[in-house]
Amino acid sequence: MSARKPAEIAVDDLSEAEAKRELARLAKEILKHDRLYYQRSAPEVSDAAYDALRTRNSAIERRFPKLVREDSPSHRVGAPAATGFAKVRHRRPMLSLDNAFDDDGLRDFLGRIRRFLGLPEDERVPLMGEPKIDGLSASLRYEGGVLVQGATRGDGEVGEDVTANLKVVKDVPHALKGRSIPEFVEVRGEVYMTRADFEALNREREAHGEAPFVNPRNAASGGLRQLDPALTEKRRLRFFAYAWGETSEPIEGRYRDFLKRLEAYGFHVNPLARPCEDVDDAIALYRRIEAERETLPYEIDGVVYKVDRIDWHERLGFVGRAPRWAIAYKFAAEQATTRLKAITIQVGRTGALTPVAELEPVHVGGVTVSRATLHNEDEIARKDIRVGDTVIVQRAGDVIPQVVGVVIEKRPKHAEPFAFPERCPECGSHAVREEGEAARRCTGGLVCPAQAMERLRHFTSRDAFDIEGLGEKRIELFYKDGLIRKPADIFTLEARNGRDFPNLTEREGWDELSASNLFVAIRARRKVPLDRLIYALGIPHVGQVTAKQLARRYERFDRWRRAMREARIDESEARQDLESISGIGSILAQAIVDFFDEPHNVEALDALAELIEVEDVRAVASASPVSGKTVVFTGSLEKMTRAEAKARAEALGAKVASSVSKKTDYVIAGADAGSKLTEATKLGVSVLSEAEWLKLIEP
Ligand code: IVH
């Protein structure tokens, strides 16, 4: 039976080992999305999908508390501050909120509070409810009533100093109003953009040929991070205050009174904030705000409830990243149905094939949607999505709309299951799926236009061909203008200059000297060590270390090329040989084989090889008595682990194989050696004990 994929197992059914793997995966995944969201303001998944990841992470951690990782996302809010601004350490961390997704989630929230405080049944938990503004939070520090510093949340501990930018946000007072001003106070709240300003901004951007923003939140986030405050000002950002950080005098009493105080200071406080006496009241407020949502001048994505007794805040404290005294009851993602006209395939810069739903345009979540992601091949099969289907599209105040399912009753008679292409739509190369990977990838790395620029950048980079004067920018320009489309083109550039395209010196920013410098730099790299060449090819998973190992093992380019072509046959000796190299497992071997299985790549490689001189790599340590010998370890060793033994043998130039053949020079047999020992005896291969082996290699 194949191993179950932890990602697909319900939390309650996970074994401990699966939970551990799943927590590792979620930590990585959530960090990636945090970075995209907080540092690049370019999220790739919907809020709902992101929340689902976090919720799953927390649920697993609750079930297996001892598996909680050091780098668990629940210890962290957001992502580390991006560069460009000075860092600010928040004197009190800026926290996030736990989410509820239905009425029961809200009831559970109140239940937890009651239990935690040990409240009697009849004691009420007063709440304040207010819209959850879809913007980004900021902290404003006032000393002697004067704004001295403004910062973004960053990772909750350290944010960015964006004081100058916050000063041009209209609703941010430069000085607090009123008489009883504390010595210092930090006021926190949400920076946002109104729908009207967002639309005007996008119209203007489009008129200037700039890409429009996807939503007001991204526009606000980008606006606050402008290096020039004049540009921030143009975004007409706004601010609602709703929390505090460090204060010289304790904040006491009721949250509703704190909001009044903020207003007296001169802040805007959301006018829809209301007290709720019990859970029914809170639910009624949720429904009212939800009904009003579309008519509000700004985007909101839920209702935040906070315990209306600040003394209880202290007692309730925090769990992980969120206070126990507050919760965000999120709105459900908006859905609509529409017809799926076609499924197209996009090829990413790394060759991943992503299916995209081409839809009959439909209005959902405040925007018109005509395309939605279908994620990957399995997702289409799992949801059985077919061209012609009526599908349910979802968008949750977010970026990429999703197809959540199919309205089966409306399926046209002849709709066929979708056959995922096995060839790359961009270049026609084979598209393959690796074990354990969701994405199918184009293997035409060297020739695929979707990947070409990325590959060429890698090819010329420092650790690869290291061509001075051919950095990312130039590669991009040369690629776009058709001067360099594949690696071989780099080495024919000089010959083609002024013949197949106008002389480089006629290009902007170029002169005789810079052109001749470039050609000198290229010529200098015509001679390249085998390992650099292997690394430069950009075969998936083949980093510098693997490239070096391959180069050492095969020594010469032609030998390597031939062996890799032969290794395409499963079970072939060449394949076994490849897999026997330490650190090269079957997945890596498969990636190399896939590369060589694609004729386009071999063509491109051969064209390149014609133009360059590949330097042989001599196997190391030829003086060692085991250099060049093939050895096989079997049984359990006493003095070292198998991995260590293997690494040491390889460092001395031996080749460590996993099975015994006529070519084996030595079999090193530890205790309880089994069939390999029998085989060795049968074939007449020398058998050494561990001690004999050590004597041989230790001078
Ligand atoms: S209170 C310690 N109130 O939602 C509690 N947050 O998902 C601090 N947000 O980080 C947050 N509207 O950026 C609070 N009325 C509101 C809010 C609000 C939007 C944001 C805030 C927070 C995030 C959590």
PDB file of N, CA and C and ligand atoms in Angstrom, residues 95-97 130-133 137 153 190 242 304 306 323 325, ligand 1:
ATOM      1  N   LEU A  95      -0.585  41.890  18.333  1.00  0.00           N
ATOM      2  CA  LEU A  95      -1.117  40.542  18.191  1.00  0.00           C
ATOM      3  C   LEU A  95      -2.100  40.405  17.054  1.00  0.00           C
ATOM      4  N   SER A  96      -2.482  39.178  16.890  1.00  0.00           N
ATOM      5  CA  SER A  96      -3.456  38.871  15.863  1.00  0.00           C
ATOM      6  C   SER A  96      -4.713  38.374  16.554  1.00  0.00           C
ATOM      7  N   LEU A  97      -5.663  37.876  15.794  1.00  0.00           N
ATOM      8  CA  LEU A  97      -6.918  37.407  16.380  1.00  0.00           C
ATOM      9  C   LEU A  97      -7.194  35.976  15.986  1.00  0.00           C
ATOM     10  N   GLU A 130     -17.381  45.114  16.563  1.00  0.00           N
ATOM     11  CA  GLU A 130     -17.075  46.162  15.583  1.00  0.00           C
ATOM     12  C   GLU A 130     -16.573  45.514  14.300  1.00  0.00           C
ATOM     13  N   PRO A 131     -16.698  46.204  13.173  1.00  0.00           N
ATOM     14  CA  PRO A 131     -16.267  45.581  11.912  1.00  0.00           C
ATOM     15  C   PRO A 131     -14.776  45.266  11.928  1.00  0.00           C
ATOM     16  N   LYS A 132     -14.445  44.184  11.262  1.00  0.00           N
ATOM     17  CA  LYS A 132     -13.032  43.867  11.066  1.00  0.00           C
ATOM     18  C   LYS A 132     -12.628  44.506   9.751  1.00  0.00           C
ATOM     19  N   ILE A 133     -11.815  45.541   9.838  1.00  0.00           N
ATOM     20  CA  ILE A 133     -11.439  46.316   8.661  1.00  0.00           C
ATOM     21  C   ILE A 133     -10.386  45.549   7.873  1.00  0.00           C
ATOM     22  N   SER A 137      -2.500  46.646  10.079  1.00  0.00           N
ATOM     23  CA  SER A 137      -2.464  47.356  11.350  1.00  0.00           C
ATOM     24  C   SER A 137      -1.195  48.173  11.495  1.00  0.00           C
ATOM     25  N   ARG A 153       3.045  46.363  11.642  1.00  0.00           N
ATOM     26  CA  ARG A 153       3.073  45.238  12.569  1.00  0.00           C
ATOM     27  C   ARG A 153       4.294  44.349  12.375  1.00  0.00           C
ATOM     28  N   GLU A 190      -6.192  50.269  12.282  1.00  0.00           N
ATOM     29  CA  GLU A 190      -6.090  49.731  10.928  1.00  0.00           C
ATOM     30  C   GLU A 190      -5.940  50.842   9.885  1.00  0.00           C
ATOM     31  N   TYR A 242      -8.382  51.255  17.292  1.00  0.00           N
ATOM     32  CA  TYR A 242      -9.151  50.279  18.071  1.00  0.00           C
ATOM     33  C   TYR A 242      -8.376  49.569  19.183  1.00  0.00           C
ATOM     34  N   VAL A 304     -15.260  41.860  14.746  1.00  0.00           N
ATOM     35  CA  VAL A 304     -14.369  41.546  15.863  1.00  0.00           C
ATOM     36  C   VAL A 304     -15.132  41.772  17.160  1.00  0.00           C
ATOM     37  N   LYS A 306     -14.749  41.973  21.341  1.00  0.00           N
ATOM     38  CA  LYS A 306     -13.764  42.108  22.418  1.00  0.00           C
ATOM     39  C   LYS A 306     -14.509  42.158  23.737  1.00  0.00           C
ATOM     40  N   PRO A 323      -5.119  37.110  21.652  1.00  0.00           N
ATOM     41  CA  PRO A 323      -5.674  37.267  22.992  1.00  0.00           C
ATOM     42  C   PRO A 323      -6.885  36.360  23.192  1.00  0.00           C
ATOM     43  N   TRP A 325      -9.325  37.262  24.909  1.00  0.00           N
ATOM     44  CA  TRP A 325     -10.485  38.137  25.131  1.00  0.00           C
ATOM     45  C   TRP A 325     -11.055  38.729  23.848  1.00  0.00           C
TER      46      TRP A 325
HETATM   47  S1  IVH B   1      -8.150  44.068  17.447  1.00  0.00           S
HETATM   48  C1  IVH B   1      -4.986  42.368  20.285  1.00  0.00           C
HETATM   49  N1  IVH B   1      -9.992  45.158  15.940  1.00  0.00           N
HETATM   50  O1  IVH B   1      -7.313  42.038  12.147  1.00  0.00           O
HETATM   51  C2  IVH B   1      -6.054  42.535  19.264  1.00  0.00           C
HETATM   52  N2  IVH B   1      -8.199  44.065  14.868  1.00  0.00           N
HETATM   53  O2  IVH B   1      -6.773  39.209  12.063  1.00  0.00           O
HETATM   54  C3  IVH B   1      -5.663  43.433  18.182  1.00  0.00           C
HETATM   55  N3  IVH B   1      -8.279  44.186  12.452  1.00  0.00           N
HETATM   56  O3  IVH B   1      -4.077  42.227  13.428  1.00  0.00           O
HETATM   57  C4  IVH B   1      -6.570  43.416  17.034  1.00  0.00           C
HETATM   58  N4  IVH B   1     -10.106  45.330  12.286  1.00  0.00           N
HETATM   59  O4  IVH B   1      -4.884  44.088  11.784  1.00  0.00           O
HETATM   60  C5  IVH B   1      -8.848  44.462  15.971  1.00  0.00           C
HETATM   61  N5  IVH B   1     -11.648  46.186  14.721  1.00  0.00           N
HETATM   62  C6  IVH B   1     -10.521  45.510  14.755  1.00  0.00           C
HETATM   63  C7  IVH B   1      -9.860  45.137  13.597  1.00  0.00           C
HETATM   64  C8  IVH B   1      -8.708  44.399  13.690  1.00  0.00           C
HETATM   65  C9  IVH B   1      -9.154  44.757  11.627  1.00  0.00           C
HETATM   66  C10 IVH B   1      -7.102  43.427  12.004  1.00  0.00           C
HETATM   67  C11 IVH B   1      -5.836  43.718  12.748  1.00  0.00           C
HETATM   68  C12 IVH B   1      -5.440  42.401  13.347  1.00  0.00           C
HETATM   69  C13 IVH B   1      -6.089  41.455  12.412  1.00  0.00           C
HETATM   70  C14 IVH B   1      -6.268  40.081  12.988  1.00  0.00           C
END
